[in-house]
């Protein structure tokens, strides 16, 4: 979904930058607060960043001036919440723009808005609702991550539709862009949801204490006391 | 060349090119100002000029291998070309250029759509060359130091450096584990493949996390207080070069206004 460097014409890239910036600043403030409270969380933050980097670099070409790939930010939103995810995604998207020519500096604002703000916020809201119910957390993780991924692409399609209207109609253009995305993105979103469930169960099995500390899981986990060193886990 | 190899190559080039010792402030200033001017216009001449100048600087002045530089363009250009063909065929309004009567509807290609597609193509190529100038000549460590100089919050700079390091750890461990699984016949059968992949990703996550915790413990043992200090030994920017870049930018803007009314077609 990363829109390429220079692909958005002039008023739009400035507008998306202006919208994303305040939210990112709030995210940075939250990161500073969290790391002050729990310095031991830093490796996990960085790891989630690297995870998002690697997973969203697995891309399929799409004819929409961007590409189709899993986003990874839904999982990050479940762990840390949407504000911190937006701050992480700024770093990740900048590295991708610089190291992979995947996305760009001028389109960074638009990309942060879709992948770092809208997707995670909606994913987190779904996860929050599921947490209130007594369903298996795996279902919540799956739905939240899949929807977060799809909503990211809806947002990108809106951004492209606004910048490149067909016959003066933004909506028609949005439908065109989204229907192209949908072909590749719906299977990818489901795959990402399954992967997230797997990772979540792995983390709660071997690193349950961290999830509890982050407030992701409230129920005391029976498996926590069996936490093992990764050397044995592999 | 696969992606992981490509960015190891970029990293190497950032440390070994002929401009690696010159001030990152100058390089970043040049790249970003050219990028912003290039992206802000709707005409096609400025991006072409920017592209040519950046290419000359990268190959001539920084002495980056031409093969690496053009390799970087392959994938984005391929995606961009697909997108621009799509834009040209389906977008635009106003005067028709060609009208094709198909049995069920008339498909018209608009002049404005074609113009938009060509200007977008050139704009992206110009912007990409600016970006490549920055990454091929400046290392990420230098950029992080630069971010600290402009008073980016310390925790963000620190997190950037850790994420950068972790990307390489992640890839290295996944390569090792994938090899180990192949040796243990993970590819024997469809179910085994799925199971092996899920185990690989899950344990990759936990193993990288453990490695990270050990790194943090090691850093704490060496008096880490939330600030990674690097010896900042880069040259301060030369005033003459900065002046040159400002003149170049002004010339670009003048060119932009001169060519405002020249269309592509």
Short mmCIF file of N, CA, C and O in Angstrom, two decimals, chain B residues 34-157:
data_model
loop_
_atom_site.label_atom_id
_atom_site.label_comp_id
_atom_site.label_asym_id
_atom_site.label_seq_id
_atom_site.Cartn_x
_atom_site.Cartn_y
_atom_site.Cartn_z
N UNK B 34 16.04 19.25 -3.48
CA UNK B 34 15.77 18.85 -4.87
C UNK B 34 14.50 18.01 -4.94
O UNK B 34 13.67 18.18 -5.83
N UNK B 35 14.35 17.12 -3.95
CA UNK B 35 13.17 16.25 -3.91
C UNK B 35 11.90 17.07 -3.82
O UNK B 35 10.94 16.85 -4.57
N UNK B 36 11.89 18.04 -2.90
CA UNK B 36 10.65 18.81 -2.68
C UNK B 36 10.31 19.64 -3.92
O UNK B 36 9.15 19.66 -4.36
N UNK B 37 11.33 20.25 -4.54
CA UNK B 37 11.05 21.03 -5.75
C UNK B 37 10.52 20.10 -6.85
O UNK B 37 9.54 20.39 -7.53
N UNK B 38 11.17 18.94 -6.97
CA UNK B 38 10.81 17.99 -8.02
C UNK B 38 9.37 17.51 -7.86
O UNK B 38 8.63 17.38 -8.84
N UNK B 39 8.95 17.25 -6.63
CA UNK B 39 7.63 16.69 -6.40
C UNK B 39 6.55 17.75 -6.46
O UNK B 39 5.39 17.46 -6.76
N UNK B 40 6.94 19.01 -6.21
CA UNK B 40 5.92 20.05 -6.13
C UNK B 40 5.41 20.51 -7.48
O UNK B 40 4.48 21.31 -7.53
N UNK B 41 6.02 20.07 -8.57
CA UNK B 41 5.63 20.64 -9.86
C UNK B 41 4.75 19.68 -10.65
O UNK B 41 4.73 18.49 -10.41
N UNK B 42 4.02 20.25 -11.60
CA UNK B 42 3.19 19.43 -12.48
C UNK B 42 3.79 19.33 -13.88
O UNK B 42 3.22 18.70 -14.74
N UNK B 43 4.94 19.99 -14.10
CA UNK B 43 5.53 19.94 -15.43
C UNK B 43 6.54 18.79 -15.47
O UNK B 43 6.80 18.14 -14.47
N UNK B 44 7.11 18.57 -16.63
CA UNK B 44 7.99 17.41 -16.75
C UNK B 44 9.46 17.77 -16.89
O UNK B 44 10.32 16.92 -16.74
N UNK B 45 9.78 19.05 -17.15
CA UNK B 45 11.18 19.37 -17.42
C UNK B 45 12.02 19.35 -16.15
O UNK B 45 13.11 18.78 -16.13
N UNK B 46 11.47 19.92 -15.07
CA UNK B 46 12.23 19.96 -13.82
C UNK B 46 12.62 18.56 -13.33
O UNK B 46 13.79 18.30 -13.03
N UNK B 47 11.68 17.59 -13.27
CA UNK B 47 12.08 16.25 -12.84
C UNK B 47 13.17 15.64 -13.72
O UNK B 47 14.08 14.97 -13.21
N UNK B 48 13.12 15.90 -15.02
CA UNK B 48 14.15 15.33 -15.91
C UNK B 48 15.51 15.94 -15.57
O UNK B 48 16.52 15.22 -15.46
N UNK B 49 15.54 17.27 -15.35
CA UNK B 49 16.79 17.93 -15.00
C UNK B 49 17.33 17.38 -13.68
O UNK B 49 18.51 17.05 -13.56
N UNK B 50 16.43 17.24 -12.70
CA UNK B 50 16.84 16.71 -11.39
C UNK B 50 17.40 15.31 -11.54
O UNK B 50 18.45 14.97 -10.99
N UNK B 51 16.72 14.49 -12.34
CA UNK B 51 17.18 13.12 -12.54
C UNK B 51 18.59 13.09 -13.13
O UNK B 51 19.48 12.39 -12.65
N UNK B 52 18.82 13.92 -14.17
CA UNK B 52 20.13 13.92 -14.83
C UNK B 52 21.20 14.38 -13.85
O UNK B 52 22.27 13.74 -13.73
N UNK B 53 20.92 15.45 -13.10
CA UNK B 53 21.94 15.97 -12.19
C UNK B 53 22.25 14.98 -11.07
O UNK B 53 23.42 14.73 -10.75
N UNK B 54 21.20 14.37 -10.51
CA UNK B 54 21.44 13.39 -9.44
C UNK B 54 22.24 12.21 -9.96
O UNK B 54 23.16 11.71 -9.30
N UNK B 55 21.92 11.74 -11.16
CA UNK B 55 22.64 10.61 -11.73
C UNK B 55 24.11 10.96 -11.93
O UNK B 55 25.01 10.17 -11.60
N UNK B 56 24.37 12.18 -12.44
CA UNK B 56 25.76 12.59 -12.64
C UNK B 56 26.49 12.64 -11.31
O UNK B 56 27.62 12.14 -11.17
N UNK B 57 25.83 13.20 -10.28
CA UNK B 57 26.47 13.30 -8.97
C UNK B 57 26.75 11.92 -8.37
O UNK B 57 27.82 11.68 -7.81
N UNK B 58 25.77 11.02 -8.50
CA UNK B 58 25.94 9.69 -7.89
C UNK B 58 27.05 8.92 -8.59
O UNK B 58 27.94 8.34 -7.95
N UNK B 59 27.02 8.92 -9.93
CA UNK B 59 28.00 8.09 -10.65
C UNK B 59 29.35 8.79 -10.75
O UNK B 59 30.40 8.16 -10.62
N UNK B 60 29.34 10.12 -10.99
CA UNK B 60 30.59 10.82 -11.22
C UNK B 60 31.29 11.23 -9.94
O UNK B 60 32.48 10.95 -9.74
N UNK B 61 30.53 11.90 -9.05
CA UNK B 61 31.16 12.46 -7.86
C UNK B 61 31.29 11.43 -6.74
O UNK B 61 32.34 11.29 -6.13
N UNK B 62 30.19 10.68 -6.49
CA UNK B 62 30.22 9.72 -5.38
C UNK B 62 30.84 8.40 -5.82
O UNK B 62 31.20 7.57 -4.99
N UNK B 63 30.98 8.20 -7.13
CA UNK B 63 31.60 6.99 -7.69
C UNK B 63 30.94 5.70 -7.19
O UNK B 63 31.60 4.73 -6.83
N UNK B 64 29.61 5.73 -7.16
CA UNK B 64 28.86 4.51 -6.85
C UNK B 64 28.84 3.67 -8.13
O UNK B 64 28.79 4.22 -9.23
N UNK B 65 28.91 2.33 -7.96
CA UNK B 65 28.91 1.49 -9.15
C UNK B 65 27.61 1.67 -9.92
O UNK B 65 26.52 1.61 -9.35
N UNK B 66 27.73 1.85 -11.22
CA UNK B 66 26.54 2.12 -12.05
C UNK B 66 25.57 0.95 -11.99
O UNK B 66 24.36 1.13 -12.01
N UNK B 67 26.11 -0.26 -11.86
CA UNK B 67 25.24 -1.44 -11.87
C UNK B 67 24.30 -1.42 -10.65
O UNK B 67 23.10 -1.69 -10.77
N UNK B 68 24.85 -1.08 -9.50
CA UNK B 68 24.04 -1.02 -8.29
C UNK B 68 22.96 0.05 -8.43
O UNK B 68 21.79 -0.17 -8.14
N UNK B 69 23.38 1.23 -8.92
CA UNK B 69 22.46 2.35 -9.03
C UNK B 69 21.29 2.01 -9.95
O UNK B 69 20.13 2.23 -9.60
N UNK B 70 21.58 1.44 -11.10
CA UNK B 70 20.49 1.14 -12.03
C UNK B 70 19.67 -0.06 -11.57
O UNK B 70 18.48 -0.15 -11.84
N UNK B 71 20.31 -0.97 -10.83
CA UNK B 71 19.58 -2.09 -10.25
C UNK B 71 18.49 -1.62 -9.30
O UNK B 71 17.41 -2.20 -9.23
N UNK B 72 18.80 -0.53 -8.56
CA UNK B 72 17.82 0.01 -7.62
C UNK B 72 16.57 0.48 -8.35
O UNK B 72 15.48 0.43 -7.81
N UNK B 73 16.74 0.95 -9.58
CA UNK B 73 15.61 1.48 -10.32
C UNK B 73 14.70 0.40 -10.89
O UNK B 73 13.56 0.67 -11.19
N UNK B 74 15.23 -0.82 -11.05
CA UNK B 74 14.49 -1.83 -11.81
C UNK B 74 13.10 -2.06 -11.24
O UNK B 74 12.10 -1.87 -11.94
N UNK B 75 13.03 -2.41 -9.97
CA UNK B 75 11.75 -2.78 -9.41
C UNK B 75 10.76 -1.61 -9.34
O UNK B 75 9.63 -1.74 -9.83
N UNK B 76 11.17 -0.44 -8.79
CA UNK B 76 10.21 0.68 -8.77
C UNK B 76 9.74 1.07 -10.17
O UNK B 76 8.55 1.35 -10.36
N UNK B 77 10.64 1.05 -11.15
CA UNK B 77 10.25 1.46 -12.49
C UNK B 77 9.24 0.50 -13.08
O UNK B 77 8.27 0.90 -13.73
N UNK B 78 9.44 -0.77 -12.80
CA UNK B 78 8.52 -1.79 -13.30
C UNK B 78 7.12 -1.56 -12.72
O UNK B 78 6.12 -1.53 -13.45
N UNK B 79 7.04 -1.32 -11.41
CA UNK B 79 5.73 -1.08 -10.80
C UNK B 79 5.13 0.23 -11.29
O UNK B 79 3.94 0.33 -11.53
N UNK B 80 6.01 1.23 -11.41
CA UNK B 80 5.55 2.54 -11.83
C UNK B 80 4.99 2.49 -13.25
O UNK B 80 3.95 3.07 -13.55
N UNK B 81 5.69 1.76 -14.13
CA UNK B 81 5.25 1.67 -15.52
C UNK B 81 3.86 1.04 -15.58
O UNK B 81 2.97 1.55 -16.27
N UNK B 82 3.66 -0.04 -14.82
CA UNK B 82 2.33 -0.67 -14.78
C UNK B 82 1.28 0.35 -14.36
O UNK B 82 0.23 0.48 -14.99
N UNK B 83 1.59 1.08 -13.27
CA UNK B 83 0.60 2.02 -12.74
C UNK B 83 0.31 3.13 -13.73
O UNK B 83 -0.83 3.57 -13.87
N UNK B 84 1.36 3.60 -14.43
CA UNK B 84 1.15 4.73 -15.32
C UNK B 84 0.38 4.31 -16.56
O UNK B 84 -0.42 5.09 -17.08
N UNK B 85 0.58 3.08 -17.04
CA UNK B 85 -0.22 2.60 -18.15
C UNK B 85 -1.69 2.56 -17.73
O UNK B 85 -2.59 3.00 -18.45
N UNK B 86 -1.90 2.09 -16.53
CA UNK B 86 -3.26 2.04 -15.97
C UNK B 86 -3.87 3.44 -15.90
O UNK B 86 -5.01 3.64 -16.30
N UNK B 87 -3.08 4.41 -15.40
CA UNK B 87 -3.57 5.79 -15.31
C UNK B 87 -3.93 6.32 -16.69
O UNK B 87 -4.96 6.96 -16.88
N UNK B 88 -3.06 6.06 -17.67
CA UNK B 88 -3.26 6.60 -19.01
C UNK B 88 -4.51 6.01 -19.65
O UNK B 88 -5.24 6.69 -20.37
N UNK B 89 -4.78 4.73 -19.40
CA UNK B 89 -5.88 4.08 -20.08
C UNK B 89 -7.24 4.40 -19.47
O UNK B 89 -8.23 4.49 -20.17
N UNK B 90 -7.29 4.58 -18.15
CA UNK B 90 -8.60 4.66 -17.52
C UNK B 90 -8.92 6.00 -16.89
O UNK B 90 -10.03 6.21 -16.44
N UNK B 91 -7.96 6.92 -16.80
CA UNK B 91 -8.22 8.13 -16.06
C UNK B 91 -8.25 9.35 -16.97
O UNK B 91 -7.86 9.29 -18.13
N UNK B 92 -8.70 10.47 -16.39
CA UNK B 92 -8.71 11.72 -17.13
C UNK B 92 -10.11 12.12 -17.54
O UNK B 92 -11.08 11.38 -17.35
N UNK B 93 -10.22 13.32 -18.09
CA UNK B 93 -11.53 13.80 -18.53
C UNK B 93 -11.29 14.84 -19.62
O UNK B 93 -10.15 15.20 -19.90
N UNK B 94 -12.35 15.33 -20.22
CA UNK B 94 -12.21 16.37 -21.23
C UNK B 94 -12.11 15.77 -22.62
O UNK B 94 -12.86 14.86 -22.99
N UNK B 95 -11.14 16.31 -23.40
CA UNK B 95 -11.05 15.93 -24.80
C UNK B 95 -10.55 14.50 -24.96
O UNK B 95 -9.56 14.11 -24.36
N UNK B 96 -11.23 13.73 -25.82
CA UNK B 96 -10.79 12.37 -26.09
C UNK B 96 -9.61 12.38 -27.04
O UNK B 96 -9.54 13.21 -27.94
N UNK B 97 -8.72 11.46 -26.87
CA UNK B 97 -7.61 11.33 -27.79
C UNK B 97 -7.93 10.23 -28.80
O UNK B 97 -7.85 10.41 -30.00
N UNK B 98 -8.32 9.09 -28.26
CA UNK B 98 -8.67 7.94 -29.11
C UNK B 98 -9.98 7.39 -28.59
O UNK B 98 -10.22 7.40 -27.37
N UNK B 99 -10.82 6.94 -29.46
CA UNK B 99 -12.03 6.29 -29.00
C UNK B 99 -12.09 4.90 -29.62
O UNK B 99 -11.94 4.75 -30.82
N UNK B 100 -12.23 3.90 -28.79
CA UNK B 100 -12.29 2.55 -29.30
C UNK B 100 -13.69 2.02 -29.04
O UNK B 100 -14.15 2.02 -27.89
N UNK B 101 -14.39 1.60 -30.10
CA UNK B 101 -15.74 1.07 -29.87
C UNK B 101 -15.64 -0.42 -29.62
O UNK B 101 -15.22 -1.18 -30.49
N UNK B 102 -16.00 -0.81 -28.41
CA UNK B 102 -16.08 -2.22 -28.10
C UNK B 102 -17.56 -2.58 -28.17
O UNK B 102 -18.41 -1.69 -28.11
N UNK B 103 -17.88 -3.86 -28.30
CA UNK B 103 -19.28 -4.24 -28.46
C UNK B 103 -20.18 -3.69 -27.35
O UNK B 103 -21.30 -3.28 -27.61
N UNK B 104 -19.66 -3.66 -26.11
CA UNK B 104 -20.58 -3.29 -25.02
C UNK B 104 -20.42 -1.85 -24.55
O UNK B 104 -21.29 -1.30 -23.91
N UNK B 105 -19.33 -1.20 -24.84
CA UNK B 105 -19.23 0.23 -24.52
C UNK B 105 -18.11 0.88 -25.32
O UNK B 105 -17.30 0.18 -25.95
N UNK B 106 -18.09 2.20 -25.35
CA UNK B 106 -17.00 2.88 -26.04
C UNK B 106 -15.95 3.27 -24.99
O UNK B 106 -16.27 3.89 -23.99
N UNK B 107 -14.74 2.87 -25.31
CA UNK B 107 -13.67 3.10 -24.37
C UNK B 107 -12.85 4.26 -24.90
O UNK B 107 -12.28 4.18 -25.99
N UNK B 108 -12.82 5.37 -24.16
CA UNK B 108 -12.07 6.50 -24.68
C UNK B 108 -10.86 6.77 -23.80
O UNK B 108 -10.92 6.67 -22.57
N UNK B 109 -9.77 7.07 -24.47
CA UNK B 109 -8.55 7.45 -23.77
C UNK B 109 -8.46 8.96 -23.83
O UNK B 109 -8.57 9.55 -24.91
N UNK B 110 -8.30 9.60 -22.67
CA UNK B 110 -8.34 11.05 -22.63
C UNK B 110 -6.94 11.63 -22.72
O UNK B 110 -5.97 11.04 -22.24
N UNK B 111 -6.88 12.81 -23.30
CA UNK B 111 -5.59 13.50 -23.41
C UNK B 111 -5.06 13.85 -22.02
O UNK B 111 -3.89 13.65 -21.71
N UNK B 112 -5.97 14.32 -21.15
CA UNK B 112 -5.51 14.73 -19.82
C UNK B 112 -4.99 13.53 -19.03
O UNK B 112 -4.03 13.65 -18.26
N UNK B 113 -5.61 12.36 -19.23
CA UNK B 113 -5.14 11.16 -18.54
C UNK B 113 -3.74 10.78 -18.98
O UNK B 113 -2.88 10.43 -18.16
N UNK B 114 -3.50 10.90 -20.29
CA UNK B 114 -2.19 10.56 -20.84
C UNK B 114 -1.12 11.51 -20.31
O UNK B 114 -0.03 11.09 -19.89
N UNK B 115 -1.47 12.82 -20.28
CA UNK B 115 -0.52 13.81 -19.77
C UNK B 115 -0.21 13.53 -18.31
O UNK B 115 0.95 13.53 -17.88
N UNK B 116 -1.28 13.24 -17.54
CA UNK B 116 -1.09 12.97 -16.12
C UNK B 116 -0.17 11.77 -15.93
O UNK B 116 0.72 11.78 -15.08
N UNK B 117 -0.39 10.74 -16.75
CA UNK B 117 0.42 9.53 -16.61
C UNK B 117 1.90 9.80 -16.89
O UNK B 117 2.78 9.37 -16.16
N UNK B 118 2.16 10.57 -17.98
CA UNK B 118 3.57 10.83 -18.33
C UNK B 118 4.24 11.72 -17.28
O UNK B 118 5.36 11.44 -16.83
N UNK B 119 3.54 12.77 -16.84
CA UNK B 119 4.16 13.64 -15.83
C UNK B 119 4.39 12.88 -14.53
O UNK B 119 5.42 13.05 -13.88
N UNK B 120 3.44 12.00 -14.17
CA UNK B 120 3.62 11.23 -12.94
C UNK B 120 4.85 10.33 -13.06
O UNK B 120 5.67 10.25 -12.14
N UNK B 121 4.98 9.69 -14.22
CA UNK B 121 6.12 8.79 -14.41
C UNK B 121 7.44 9.54 -14.23
O UNK B 121 8.31 9.12 -13.46
N UNK B 122 7.55 10.69 -14.91
CA UNK B 122 8.82 11.43 -14.83
C UNK B 122 9.05 12.00 -13.43
O UNK B 122 10.17 12.00 -12.92
N UNK B 123 7.97 12.44 -12.80
CA UNK B 123 8.10 13.00 -11.46
C UNK B 123 8.63 11.95 -10.49
O UNK B 123 9.53 12.21 -9.68
N UNK B 124 8.07 10.72 -10.58
CA UNK B 124 8.52 9.67 -9.66
C UNK B 124 9.98 9.32 -9.92
O UNK B 124 10.77 9.15 -8.99
N UNK B 125 10.36 9.22 -11.20
CA UNK B 125 11.76 8.87 -11.49
C UNK B 125 12.71 9.94 -10.96
O UNK B 125 13.77 9.64 -10.40
N UNK B 126 12.33 11.21 -11.13
CA UNK B 126 13.16 12.29 -10.60
C UNK B 126 13.29 12.22 -9.09
O UNK B 126 14.38 12.32 -8.53
N UNK B 127 12.13 11.99 -8.43
CA UNK B 127 12.13 11.92 -6.97
C UNK B 127 12.96 10.75 -6.47
O UNK B 127 13.71 10.86 -5.50
N UNK B 128 12.85 9.60 -7.18
CA UNK B 128 13.62 8.43 -6.78
C UNK B 128 15.12 8.70 -6.85
O UNK B 128 15.88 8.27 -5.98
N UNK B 129 15.55 9.43 -7.89
CA UNK B 129 16.99 9.67 -8.01
C UNK B 129 17.49 10.52 -6.84
O UNK B 129 18.60 10.30 -6.35
N UNK B 130 16.69 11.47 -6.35
CA UNK B 130 17.08 12.26 -5.18
C UNK B 130 17.23 11.36 -3.95
O UNK B 130 18.18 11.46 -3.19
N UNK B 131 16.23 10.48 -3.80
CA UNK B 131 16.23 9.58 -2.64
C UNK B 131 17.46 8.67 -2.70
O UNK B 131 18.14 8.46 -1.69
N UNK B 132 17.77 8.14 -3.88
CA UNK B 132 18.91 7.25 -4.02
C UNK B 132 20.21 8.00 -3.76
O UNK B 132 21.16 7.44 -3.22
N UNK B 133 20.24 9.29 -4.16
CA UNK B 133 21.44 10.07 -3.86
C UNK B 133 21.68 10.08 -2.36
O UNK B 133 22.79 9.85 -1.88
N UNK B 134 20.59 10.31 -1.60
CA UNK B 134 20.73 10.38 -0.14
C UNK B 134 21.20 9.04 0.44
O UNK B 134 22.18 8.99 1.19
N UNK B 135 20.53 7.93 0.09
CA UNK B 135 20.87 6.66 0.74
C UNK B 135 22.19 6.09 0.26
O UNK B 135 22.88 5.42 1.02
N UNK B 136 22.55 6.35 -0.98
CA UNK B 136 23.80 5.76 -1.47
C UNK B 136 25.02 6.50 -0.95
O UNK B 136 26.12 5.96 -0.95
N UNK B 137 24.84 7.76 -0.51
CA UNK B 137 26.01 8.50 -0.04
C UNK B 137 26.06 8.68 1.47
O UNK B 137 27.11 9.01 2.00
N UNK B 138 24.94 8.49 2.16
CA UNK B 138 24.91 8.80 3.59
C UNK B 138 24.47 7.57 4.37
O UNK B 138 23.46 6.96 4.05
N UNK B 139 25.22 7.21 5.41
CA UNK B 139 24.87 6.02 6.18
C UNK B 139 23.75 6.36 7.17
O UNK B 139 23.55 7.51 7.54
N UNK B 140 23.04 5.30 7.57
CA UNK B 140 21.91 5.50 8.49
C UNK B 140 22.41 6.06 9.82
O UNK B 140 21.74 6.89 10.44
N UNK B 141 23.60 5.64 10.25
CA UNK B 141 24.15 6.17 11.51
C UNK B 141 24.32 7.68 11.42
O UNK B 141 23.96 8.41 12.35
N UNK B 142 24.85 8.15 10.30
CA UNK B 142 25.01 9.60 10.11
C UNK B 142 23.66 10.30 10.15
O UNK B 142 23.51 11.38 10.74
N UNK B 143 22.67 9.66 9.52
CA UNK B 143 21.34 10.28 9.50
C UNK B 143 20.76 10.35 10.91
O UNK B 143 20.11 11.34 11.27
N UNK B 144 21.04 9.30 11.73
CA UNK B 144 20.54 9.31 13.10
C UNK B 144 21.19 10.44 13.90
O UNK B 144 20.53 11.12 14.68
N UNK B 145 22.50 10.62 13.69
CA UNK B 145 23.20 11.71 14.38
C UNK B 145 22.59 13.05 13.96
O UNK B 145 22.36 13.95 14.78
N UNK B 146 22.28 13.14 12.66
CA UNK B 146 21.68 14.36 12.13
C UNK B 146 20.32 14.62 12.79
O UNK B 146 20.01 15.75 13.18
N UNK B 147 19.54 13.54 12.95
CA UNK B 147 18.24 13.68 13.60
C UNK B 147 18.40 14.20 15.03
O UNK B 147 17.63 15.02 15.50
N UNK B 148 19.45 13.73 15.71
CA UNK B 148 19.68 14.20 17.07
C UNK B 148 20.05 15.68 17.06
O UNK B 148 19.60 16.44 17.92
N UNK B 149 20.84 16.08 16.05
CA UNK B 149 21.23 17.49 15.94
C UNK B 149 20.02 18.41 15.79
O UNK B 149 20.03 19.53 16.26
N UNK B 150 18.99 17.91 15.05
CA UNK B 150 17.83 18.78 14.87
C UNK B 150 16.81 18.57 15.99
O UNK B 150 15.64 18.89 15.85
N UNK B 151 17.27 17.97 17.11
CA UNK B 151 16.46 17.81 18.32
C UNK B 151 15.24 16.95 18.13
O UNK B 151 14.16 17.26 18.62
N UNK B 152 15.41 15.86 17.40
CA UNK B 152 14.39 14.83 17.35
C UNK B 152 14.39 14.19 18.75
O UNK B 152 15.45 14.06 19.34
N UNK B 153 13.21 13.78 19.28
CA UNK B 153 13.22 13.17 20.62
C UNK B 153 14.21 12.00 20.70
O UNK B 153 14.27 11.18 19.78
N UNK B 154 14.94 11.96 21.81
CA UNK B 154 16.01 10.98 21.96
C UNK B 154 15.51 9.55 21.81
O UNK B 154 16.15 8.72 21.17
N UNK B 155 14.33 9.29 22.38
CA UNK B 155 13.83 7.92 22.35
C UNK B 155 13.56 7.45 20.91
O UNK B 155 13.78 6.29 20.57
N UNK B 156 13.16 8.38 20.03
CA UNK B 156 12.91 8.00 18.64
C UNK B 156 14.21 7.66 17.92
O UNK B 156 14.28 6.70 17.16
N UNK B 157 15.25 8.47 18.16
CA UNK B 157 16.53 8.20 17.53
C UNK B 157 17.06 6.84 17.98
O UNK B 157 17.51 6.02 17.16
#
